[in-house]
mmCIF file of C-alpha atoms in Angstrom:
data_model
loop_
_atom_site.group_PDB
_atom_site.id
_atom_site.type_symbol
_atom_site.label_atom_id
_atom_site.label_comp_id
_atom_site.label_asym_id
_atom_site.label_seq_id
_atom_site.Cartn_x
_atom_site.Cartn_y
_atom_site.Cartn_z
ATOM 1 C CA MET A 137 84.871 150.889 50.020
ATOM 2 C CA LYS A 138 82.143 152.181 52.331
ATOM 3 C CA ARG A 139 81.485 151.939 56.033
ATOM 4 C CA ILE A 140 78.014 150.430 56.285
ATOM 5 C CA ILE A 141 75.922 149.588 59.341
ATOM 6 C CA VAL A 142 73.050 147.117 59.096
ATOM 7 C CA CYS A 143 70.436 147.819 61.778
ATOM 8 C CA ALA A 144 68.663 144.837 63.289
ATOM 9 C CA ALA A 145 66.011 144.438 65.964
ATOM 10 C CA GLN A 146 66.817 141.245 67.852
ATOM 11 C CA VAL A 147 64.375 139.243 69.934
ATOM 12 C CA PRO A 148 66.580 137.506 72.535
ATOM 13 C CA PHE A 149 66.781 133.711 72.192
ATOM 14 C CA VAL A 150 65.025 133.779 68.800
ATOM 15 C CA ALA A 151 66.750 133.099 65.479
ATOM 16 C CA GLY A 152 64.728 133.127 62.283
ATOM 17 C CA GLY A 153 64.594 134.548 58.801
ATOM 18 C CA ALA A 154 65.303 138.138 59.870
ATOM 19 C CA GLU A 155 68.477 137.124 61.671
ATOM 20 C CA ALA A 156 69.579 135.030 58.693
ATOM 21 C CA LEU A 157 69.013 137.996 56.388
ATOM 22 C CA THR A 158 71.029 140.518 58.395
ATOM 23 C CA SER A 159 73.904 138.070 58.874
ATOM 24 C CA ALA A 160 74.008 137.194 55.173
ATOM 25 C CA LEU A 161 73.754 140.852 54.166
ATOM 26 C CA VAL A 162 76.797 141.797 56.248
ATOM 27 C CA ASP A 163 78.767 138.843 54.856
ATOM 28 C CA ARG A 164 77.931 139.805 51.273
ATOM 29 C CA LEU A 165 78.774 143.463 51.826
ATOM 30 C CA ARG A 166 82.174 142.427 53.182
ATOM 31 C CA GLN A 167 82.753 140.158 50.217
ATOM 32 C CA ARG A 168 82.187 143.167 47.999
ATOM 33 C CA GLY A 169 84.936 145.051 49.826
ATOM 34 C CA HIS A 170 82.857 147.166 52.212
ATOM 35 C CA ARG A 171 83.386 147.495 55.953
ATOM 36 C CA ALA A 172 80.078 146.296 57.335
ATOM 37 C CA GLU A 173 78.780 145.654 60.841
ATOM 38 C CA VAL A 174 75.458 144.796 62.484
ATOM 39 C CA VAL A 175 74.090 147.084 65.168
ATOM 40 C CA ALA A 176 71.309 145.291 67.048
ATOM 41 C CA LEU A 177 69.051 146.294 69.919
ATOM 42 C CA PRO A 178 66.771 143.888 71.797
ATOM 43 C CA PHE A 179 63.125 144.079 70.842
ATOM 44 C CA ALA A 180 60.207 143.448 73.219
ATOM 45 C CA TRP A 181 56.566 143.535 72.214
ATOM 46 C CA HIS A 182 55.083 142.643 75.618
ATOM 47 C CA PRO A 183 53.768 144.585 77.364
ATOM 48 C CA ARG A 184 52.702 146.588 74.340
ATOM 49 C CA ARG A 185 53.834 149.929 75.718
ATOM 50 C CA GLU A 186 57.382 148.548 75.500
ATOM 51 C CA MET A 187 57.180 148.691 71.708
ATOM 52 C CA LEU A 188 57.142 152.467 71.777
ATOM 53 C CA ALA A 189 60.025 152.475 74.256
ATOM 54 C CA ASN A 190 61.980 150.212 71.894
ATOM 55 C CA ALA A 191 61.272 152.584 69.041
ATOM 56 C CA ALA A 192 62.434 155.518 71.156
ATOM 57 C CA ALA A 193 65.700 153.701 71.896
ATOM 58 C CA TRP A 194 66.410 153.434 68.169
ATOM 59 C CA ARG A 195 65.479 157.085 67.668
ATOM 60 C CA MET A 196 68.064 158.123 70.222
ATOM 61 C CA LEU A 197 70.803 156.546 68.104
ATOM 62 C CA ASN A 198 72.645 158.695 65.603
ATOM 63 C CA LEU A 199 74.936 156.388 63.651
ATOM 64 C CA SER A 200 76.538 159.070 61.490
ATOM 65 C CA TYR A 201 79.915 158.284 63.050
ATOM 66 C CA ALA A 202 81.719 155.196 64.328
ATOM 67 C CA GLY A 203 84.245 156.738 66.666
ATOM 68 C CA ARG A 204 85.804 159.498 64.577
ATOM 69 C CA HIS A 205 85.073 157.804 61.281
ATOM 70 C CA PRO A 206 81.963 158.766 59.291
ATOM 71 C CA VAL A 207 79.501 155.982 58.512
ATOM 72 C CA ASP A 208 78.602 156.184 54.841
ATOM 73 C CA LEU A 209 75.327 154.264 54.880
ATOM 74 C CA VAL A 210 72.898 152.597 57.273
ATOM 75 C CA ILE A 211 70.552 149.881 56.098
ATOM 76 C CA ALA A 212 67.528 149.485 58.358
ATOM 77 C CA THR A 213 65.501 146.282 58.315
ATOM 78 C CA ARG A 214 62.470 145.478 60.459
ATOM 79 C CA PHE A 215 60.551 147.525 63.004
ATOM 80 C CA PRO A 216 61.761 149.546 64.823
ATOM 81 C CA SER A 217 65.315 149.679 63.419
ATOM 82 C CA TYR A 218 64.246 152.210 60.784
ATOM 83 C CA PHE A 219 63.754 154.783 63.550
ATOM 84 C CA VAL A 220 67.570 155.193 63.624
ATOM 85 C CA ARG A 221 69.006 158.594 62.698
ATOM 86 C CA HIS A 222 71.434 158.922 59.794
ATOM 87 C CA PRO A 223 71.561 161.317 56.837
ATOM 88 C CA ASN A 224 72.007 158.408 54.433
ATOM 89 C CA LYS A 225 69.441 155.843 55.583
ATOM 90 C CA VAL A 226 68.125 153.137 53.277
ATOM 91 C CA THR A 227 65.427 150.736 54.477
ATOM 92 C CA TRP A 228 65.176 147.132 53.315
ATOM 93 C CA LEU A 229 61.938 146.323 55.077
ATOM 94 C CA ILE A 230 61.423 142.812 56.379
ATOM 95 C CA HIS A 231 58.150 143.808 57.995
ATOM 96 C CA GLN A 232 56.548 146.312 60.315
ATOM 97 C CA HIS A 233 55.043 145.142 63.610
ATOM 98 C CA ARG A 234 52.599 142.732 62.007
ATOM 99 C CA PRO A 235 50.187 142.221 64.955
ATOM 100 C CA ALA A 236 49.380 145.942 64.835
ATOM 101 C CA TYR A 237 48.926 145.949 61.072
ATOM 102 C CA GLU A 238 47.535 143.229 58.788
ATOM 103 C CA LEU A 239 47.281 140.608 61.545
ATOM 104 C CA CYS A 240 45.095 142.783 63.771
ATOM 105 C CA GLY A 241 41.679 141.178 64.024
ATOM 106 C CA THR A 242 42.977 137.686 63.259
ATOM 107 C CA ARG A 243 43.828 134.887 65.662
ATOM 108 C CA TYR A 244 47.513 135.684 65.096
ATOM 109 C CA SER A 245 47.351 139.046 66.894
ATOM 110 C CA ASP A 246 46.717 139.946 70.518
ATOM 111 C CA PHE A 247 45.708 143.507 69.672
ATOM 112 C CA THR A 248 42.122 144.341 70.567
ATOM 113 C CA HIS A 249 39.883 147.297 69.840
ATOM 114 C CA ASP A 250 40.040 148.747 73.342
ATOM 115 C CA ASP A 251 41.203 152.325 73.784
ATOM 116 C CA ALA A 252 44.727 151.430 74.899
ATOM 117 C CA ASP A 253 45.408 149.168 71.908
ATOM 118 C CA VAL A 254 43.873 151.620 69.463
ATOM 119 C CA GLY A 255 46.127 154.316 70.889
ATOM 120 C CA VAL A 256 49.247 152.175 70.472
ATOM 121 C CA ARG A 257 48.314 151.306 66.889
ATOM 122 C CA ASP A 258 47.628 154.952 66.003
ATOM 123 C CA SER A 259 51.004 155.965 67.427
ATOM 124 C CA LEU A 260 52.761 153.193 65.492
ATOM 125 C CA PHE A 261 51.093 154.169 62.233
ATOM 126 C CA THR A 262 52.033 157.824 62.630
ATOM 127 C CA LEU A 263 55.606 157.134 63.661
ATOM 128 C CA ASP A 264 56.178 154.483 60.988
ATOM 129 C CA ARG A 265 55.093 156.840 58.211
ATOM 130 C CA ARG A 266 57.423 159.540 59.458
ATOM 131 C CA MET A 267 60.485 157.369 60.111
ATOM 132 C CA LEU A 268 60.222 155.298 56.948
ATOM 133 C CA ALA A 269 59.737 158.431 54.866
ATOM 134 C CA GLU A 270 63.184 159.627 56.008
ATOM 135 C CA SER A 271 64.761 156.832 53.950
ATOM 136 C CA ARG A 272 66.532 157.755 50.755
ATOM 137 C CA ARG A 273 64.927 154.651 49.310
ATOM 138 C CA ILE A 274 62.587 151.997 50.667
ATOM 139 C CA PHE A 275 62.991 148.427 49.509
ATOM 140 C CA THR A 276 61.051 145.424 50.771
ATOM 141 C CA ILE A 277 61.972 141.759 50.807
ATOM 142 C CA SER A 278 58.921 140.874 48.705
ATOM 143 C CA ARG A 279 56.001 142.238 46.737
ATOM 144 C CA ASN A 280 53.746 141.153 49.577
ATOM 145 C CA VAL A 281 55.527 143.394 52.089
ATOM 146 C CA ALA A 282 55.541 146.285 49.608
ATOM 147 C CA ALA A 283 51.778 145.937 49.114
ATOM 148 C CA ARG A 284 51.175 145.982 52.880
ATOM 149 C CA LEU A 285 53.343 149.062 53.284
ATOM 150 C CA GLY A 286 51.420 150.908 50.605
ATOM 151 C CA ARG A 287 48.064 149.855 52.020
ATOM 152 C CA PHE A 288 48.767 151.045 55.562
ATOM 153 C CA THR A 289 51.124 154.007 55.081
ATOM 154 C CA GLY A 290 50.749 155.162 51.489
ATOM 155 C CA LEU A 291 54.525 154.831 51.028
ATOM 156 C CA ARG A 292 55.912 153.242 47.883
ATOM 157 C CA ALA A 293 58.629 150.616 48.000
ATOM 158 C CA THR A 294 60.586 148.467 45.561
ATOM 159 C CA PRO A 295 60.551 144.690 46.126
ATOM 160 C CA LEU A 296 64.093 143.329 46.310
ATOM 161 C CA HIS A 297 64.412 139.548 46.502
ATOM 162 C CA HIS A 298 67.456 137.740 47.851
ATOM 163 C CA PRO A 299 68.578 134.090 47.923
ATOM 164 C CA PRO A 300 67.778 131.871 50.921
ATOM 165 C CA PRO A 301 70.427 130.852 53.474
ATOM 166 C CA LEU A 302 71.072 127.409 51.946
ATOM 167 C CA ALA A 303 71.532 128.691 48.390
ATOM 168 C CA GLY A 304 74.586 127.110 46.819
ATOM 169 C CA ARG A 305 74.352 123.993 48.964
ATOM 170 C CA LEU A 306 71.076 122.481 47.800
ATOM 171 C CA ALA A 307 70.858 119.720 45.216
ATOM 172 C CA ALA A 308 68.249 117.282 44.002
ATOM 173 C CA GLY A 309 68.226 113.613 44.909
ATOM 174 C CA PRO A 310 65.809 110.821 43.964
ATOM 175 C CA LEU A 311 62.200 111.644 44.762
ATOM 176 C CA GLY A 312 61.536 110.076 48.140
ATOM 177 C CA ASP A 313 58.695 108.590 50.135
ATOM 178 C CA TYR A 314 57.926 111.649 52.264
ATOM 179 C CA VAL A 315 56.791 115.238 52.017
ATOM 180 C CA LEU A 316 58.673 117.836 54.019
ATOM 181 C CA SER A 317 57.658 120.710 56.294
ATOM 182 C CA VAL A 318 60.399 123.175 57.254
ATOM 183 C CA GLY A 319 60.319 126.175 59.576
ATOM 184 C CA ARG A 320 59.556 127.493 63.022
ATOM 185 C CA LEU A 321 56.681 125.781 64.786
ATOM 186 C CA GLU A 322 54.512 128.838 65.395
ATOM 187 C CA SER A 323 50.764 129.144 64.878
ATOM 188 C CA ILE A 324 51.086 131.467 61.881
ATOM 189 C CA LYS A 325 53.130 128.833 60.012
ATOM 190 C CA ARG A 326 50.119 126.461 60.197
ATOM 191 C CA VAL A 327 52.084 123.237 60.546
ATOM 192 C CA ASP A 328 49.007 121.833 62.276
ATOM 193 C CA LEU A 329 47.212 122.188 58.940
ATOM 194 C CA ILE A 330 49.800 119.968 57.279
ATOM 195 C CA VAL A 331 49.481 117.372 60.042
ATOM 196 C CA ARG A 332 45.693 117.336 59.681
ATOM 197 C CA ALA A 333 46.111 116.896 55.933
ATOM 198 C CA MET A 334 47.982 113.632 56.515
ATOM 199 C CA ARG A 335 44.722 112.034 57.718
ATOM 200 C CA HIS A 336 43.416 112.469 54.177
ATOM 201 C CA VAL A 337 46.534 111.556 52.168
ATOM 202 C CA ARG A 338 45.804 108.256 50.437
ATOM 203 C CA SER A 339 49.256 107.554 49.064
ATOM 204 C CA PRO A 340 51.774 105.805 51.350
ATOM 205 C CA LEU A 341 53.743 108.956 52.055
ATOM 206 C CA ARG A 342 55.143 110.147 55.361
ATOM 207 C CA LEU A 343 55.440 113.699 56.631
ATOM 208 C CA VAL A 344 58.752 114.885 58.065
ATOM 209 C CA VAL A 345 58.516 118.088 60.139
ATOM 210 C CA ALA A 346 61.875 119.845 60.553
ATOM 211 C CA GLY A 347 61.892 122.673 63.074
ATOM 212 C CA ASP A 348 61.106 123.792 66.579
ATOM 213 C CA GLY A 349 59.064 126.470 68.289
ATOM 214 C CA SER A 350 56.362 127.291 70.790
ATOM 215 C CA GLU A 351 53.741 125.163 68.999
ATOM 216 C CA ARG A 352 55.743 121.957 69.195
ATOM 217 C CA PRO A 353 53.872 120.488 72.221
ATOM 218 C CA ALA A 354 50.509 121.247 70.591
ATOM 219 C CA ILE A 355 51.576 119.641 67.317
ATOM 220 C CA GLU A 356 52.870 116.558 69.110
ATOM 221 C CA ARG A 357 49.530 116.250 70.930
ATOM 222 C CA LEU A 358 47.690 116.623 67.627
ATOM 223 C CA ILE A 359 49.738 113.847 66.040
ATOM 224 C CA ALA A 360 48.878 111.559 68.949
ATOM 225 C CA GLU A 361 45.176 112.495 68.918
ATOM 226 C CA LEU A 362 44.919 111.763 65.192
ATOM 227 C CA GLY A 363 46.820 108.489 65.480
ATOM 228 C CA LEU A 364 49.490 109.651 63.046
ATOM 229 C CA GLY A 365 52.547 108.618 65.028
ATOM 230 C CA GLY A 366 53.580 106.180 62.310
ATOM 231 C CA ARG A 367 53.196 108.700 59.474
ATOM 232 C CA VAL A 368 54.514 111.966 60.922
ATOM 233 C CA GLU A 369 58.097 112.319 62.090
ATOM 234 C CA MET A 370 59.162 115.330 64.145
ATOM 235 C CA ARG A 371 62.795 116.387 63.855
ATOM 236 C CA ARG A 372 63.741 119.012 66.379
ATOM 237 C CA GLU A 373 67.500 119.391 66.012
ATOM 238 C CA VAL A 374 68.188 119.780 62.304
ATOM 239 C CA ASP A 375 71.471 121.374 61.272
ATOM 240 C CA SER A 376 72.058 122.769 57.800
ATOM 241 C CA GLU A 377 73.682 119.569 56.511
ATOM 242 C CA ALA A 378 70.735 117.457 57.621
ATOM 243 C CA LEU A 379 68.279 119.974 56.157
ATOM 244 C CA VAL A 380 70.016 119.873 52.779
ATOM 245 C CA ALA A 381 69.656 116.085 52.821
ATOM 246 C CA LEU A 382 65.967 116.308 53.767
ATOM 247 C CA TYR A 383 65.236 118.646 50.865
ATOM 248 C CA ALA A 384 67.123 116.370 48.479
ATOM 249 C CA GLY A 385 65.178 113.278 49.499
ATOM 250 C CA ALA A 386 61.647 114.661 49.639
ATOM 251 C CA LEU A 387 58.901 114.209 47.068
ATOM 252 C CA ALA A 388 57.661 117.751 47.686
ATOM 253 C CA VAL A 389 57.652 120.516 50.276
ATOM 254 C CA VAL A 390 54.357 121.519 51.893
ATOM 255 C CA TYR A 391 54.422 125.128 53.048
ATOM 256 C CA PRO A 392 51.073 126.850 53.797
ATOM 257 C CA PRO A 393 51.827 129.711 56.248
ATOM 258 C CA TYR A 394 49.360 132.544 56.703
ATOM 259 C CA ASP A 395 50.324 135.694 54.760
ATOM 260 C CA GLU A 396 54.076 135.038 54.885
ATOM 261 C CA ASP A 397 56.427 137.979 54.312
ATOM 262 C CA TYR A 398 58.730 136.137 51.888
ATOM 263 C CA GLY A 399 59.358 132.511 52.764
ATOM 264 C CA TYR A 400 62.859 131.073 52.436
ATOM 265 C CA VAL A 401 61.371 127.591 52.409
ATOM 266 C CA THR A 402 59.842 128.117 48.966
ATOM 267 C CA LEU A 403 63.132 129.107 47.373
ATOM 268 C CA GLU A 404 65.107 126.397 49.171
ATOM 269 C CA ALA A 405 62.671 123.769 47.935
ATOM 270 C CA PHE A 406 63.012 125.080 44.384
ATOM 271 C CA LEU A 407 66.818 125.091 44.557
ATOM 272 C CA ALA A 408 66.547 121.400 45.495
ATOM 273 C CA ARG A 409 64.227 120.999 42.462
ATOM 274 C CA ARG A 410 61.239 120.135 44.612
ATOM 275 C CA PRO A 411 57.696 121.403 43.957
ATOM 276 C CA VAL A 412 55.936 123.363 46.677
ATOM 277 C CA VAL A 413 52.374 122.886 47.897
ATOM 278 C CA THR A 414 51.076 126.127 49.388
ATOM 279 C CA ALA A 415 47.798 127.906 50.156
ATOM 280 C CA ASP A 416 46.050 130.715 48.332
ATOM 281 C CA ASP A 417 46.364 133.007 51.380
ATOM 282 C CA SER A 418 50.029 132.272 52.076
ATOM 283 C CA GLY A 419 51.380 135.599 50.822
ATOM 284 C CA GLY A 420 55.065 135.579 49.898
ATOM 285 C CA PRO A 421 55.245 132.011 48.492
ATOM 286 C CA LEU A 422 52.669 132.992 45.883
ATOM 287 C CA GLU A 423 55.266 135.257 44.260
ATOM 288 C CA PHE A 424 57.045 132.072 43.165
ATOM 289 C CA VAL A 425 54.572 129.183 43.312
ATOM 290 C CA THR A 426 52.291 129.090 40.275
ATOM 291 C CA ASP A 427 49.658 126.374 40.374
ATOM 292 C CA GLY A 428 50.489 123.634 37.891
ATOM 293 C CA VAL A 429 53.779 125.291 36.908
ATOM 294 C CA THR A 430 56.085 125.228 39.934
ATOM 295 C CA GLY A 431 53.813 123.552 42.454
ATOM 296 C CA SER A 432 50.258 123.521 43.742
ATOM 297 C CA VAL A 433 48.188 126.362 45.190
ATOM 298 C CA CYS A 434 45.064 125.290 47.040
ATOM 299 C CA SER A 435 42.679 126.440 49.738
ATOM 300 C CA PRO A 436 44.008 126.290 53.318
ATOM 301 C CA GLU A 437 42.052 123.148 54.130
ATOM 302 C CA PRO A 438 43.467 119.727 55.102
ATOM 303 C CA GLU A 439 41.535 117.949 52.336
ATOM 304 C CA ALA A 440 42.821 120.326 49.658
ATOM 305 C CA LEU A 441 46.433 119.968 50.758
ATOM 306 C CA ALA A 442 46.048 116.200 50.865
ATOM 307 C CA ALA A 443 44.642 116.099 47.334
ATOM 308 C CA ALA A 444 47.593 118.157 46.043
ATOM 309 C CA VAL A 445 50.068 115.809 47.730
ATOM 310 C CA ASP A 446 48.326 112.738 46.304
ATOM 311 C CA GLU A 447 48.439 114.213 42.796
ATOM 312 C CA LEU A 448 52.210 114.646 43.038
ATOM 313 C CA SER A 449 52.640 111.149 44.433
ATOM 314 C CA ALA A 450 50.584 109.650 41.592
ATOM 315 C CA ASP A 451 52.611 111.436 38.899
ATOM 316 C CA ARG A 452 56.253 111.688 39.902
ATOM 317 C CA ALA A 453 57.326 112.797 36.450
ATOM 318 C CA ARG A 454 55.058 115.810 36.902
ATOM 319 C CA ALA A 455 56.555 116.469 40.336
ATOM 320 C CA SER A 456 60.003 116.518 38.711
ATOM 321 C CA ARG A 457 58.859 118.955 36.004
ATOM 322 C CA LEU A 458 57.342 121.316 38.547
ATOM 323 C CA GLY A 459 60.498 121.202 40.645
ATOM 324 C CA ALA A 460 62.675 121.959 37.628
ATOM 325 C CA ALA A 461 60.511 124.959 36.748
ATOM 326 C CA GLY A 462 60.814 126.183 40.331
ATOM 327 C CA PHE A 463 64.587 125.855 40.165
ATOM 328 C CA ALA A 464 64.715 128.143 37.138
ATOM 329 C CA ARG A 465 62.852 130.840 39.079
ATOM 330 C CA ALA A 466 64.892 130.583 42.269
ATOM 331 C CA ASP A 467 68.246 130.330 40.523
ATOM 332 C CA ALA A 468 67.734 133.746 38.908
ATOM 333 C CA ILE A 469 67.738 135.498 42.327
ATOM 334 C CA THR A 470 71.224 136.705 43.296
ATOM 335 C CA TRP A 471 72.881 138.602 46.116
ATOM 336 C CA ASP A 472 74.738 140.805 43.646
ATOM 337 C CA GLY A 473 71.473 142.347 42.512
ATOM 338 C CA ALA A 474 70.427 143.097 46.093
ATOM 339 C CA ILE A 475 73.788 144.608 47.092
ATOM 340 C CA ASP A 476 73.940 146.769 43.955
ATOM 341 C CA ALA A 477 70.462 148.160 44.659
ATOM 342 C CA LEU A 478 71.036 148.876 48.363
ATOM 343 C CA VAL A 479 74.466 150.476 48.039
ATOM 344 C CA GLY A 480 73.439 152.316 44.895
ATOM 345 C CA ALA A 481 70.426 153.820 46.675
ATOM 346 C CA GLY A 482 72.761 155.141 49.340
ATOM 347 C CA ASP A 483 74.850 156.873 46.687
ATOM 348 C CA GLY A 484 72.130 159.477 46.391
ATOM 349 C CA ALA A 485 69.038 157.975 44.730
ATOM 350 C CA ALA A 486 65.870 159.837 45.558
ATOM 351 C CA GLY A 487 63.365 158.236 47.914
#
């Protein structure tokens, strides 16, 4: 039995994939007999100088002891939790501060090329390399995150997949009369792209959007502007039971985010034996979605997404086969493998 602290950077009032991961990780560690706790600090990215202050707050923490008891292992997750001090630190990287890295220069980042922003980015790059390199071992939640880390820092990491939050609860039902979109309504998730695709879908399918976020008003306006009120249903308050039912009754799940870290939605769809329609620049989902095998991969254009949806609607037997193939991939991912790797790395594996 080990005393293990999972370090989490928490954005107040926001709950997403990172929060689900840290909560599930602590639960699974406890199930394996370890004493595990989350240590979280609030994270602010605006104004940008606050990011460095947040990082400094983590650096001030030495979690070697909890009271008089030694802490055997800390598991850091996303920026800047890996700045924490501990002689036995393992990082399971969710992501670095994406707007300063791969999103810089895209519409999903507010970083510019002025002197102040360049200075902040340079400081982040330097500090990230140093703090991450302290880890006995660096894991990432996906191959996509590992590739980014190598590209920007030169550090090597091992991808370590884990099951999604609804694993064990999902099941297939009859293929329904709608396609499903799940997730936070933020610009980088590109739910607007799915809505625009519905203008071009010829089959009599509906779109059900399950989720909430800052882009909700804009998406609702878009639905009204396109005259899609009768074909697109927005569901704001969706608990886990309702979400399980939505997965079970869908024909397919449409999930085309931009350069996603991992993407729980892909694996949840597969565990419900539903094919996934995604885009060729969607990042993490492409580790599991193979075009024509477990779903459809197309260009991030409304017409292309619509064509993929119509193909599945026209051949429901094919949709079932793709969903079954996806299930085989997702079902092979276990928490035991992740826990063994993380705790084993803390037993003294070299970084």
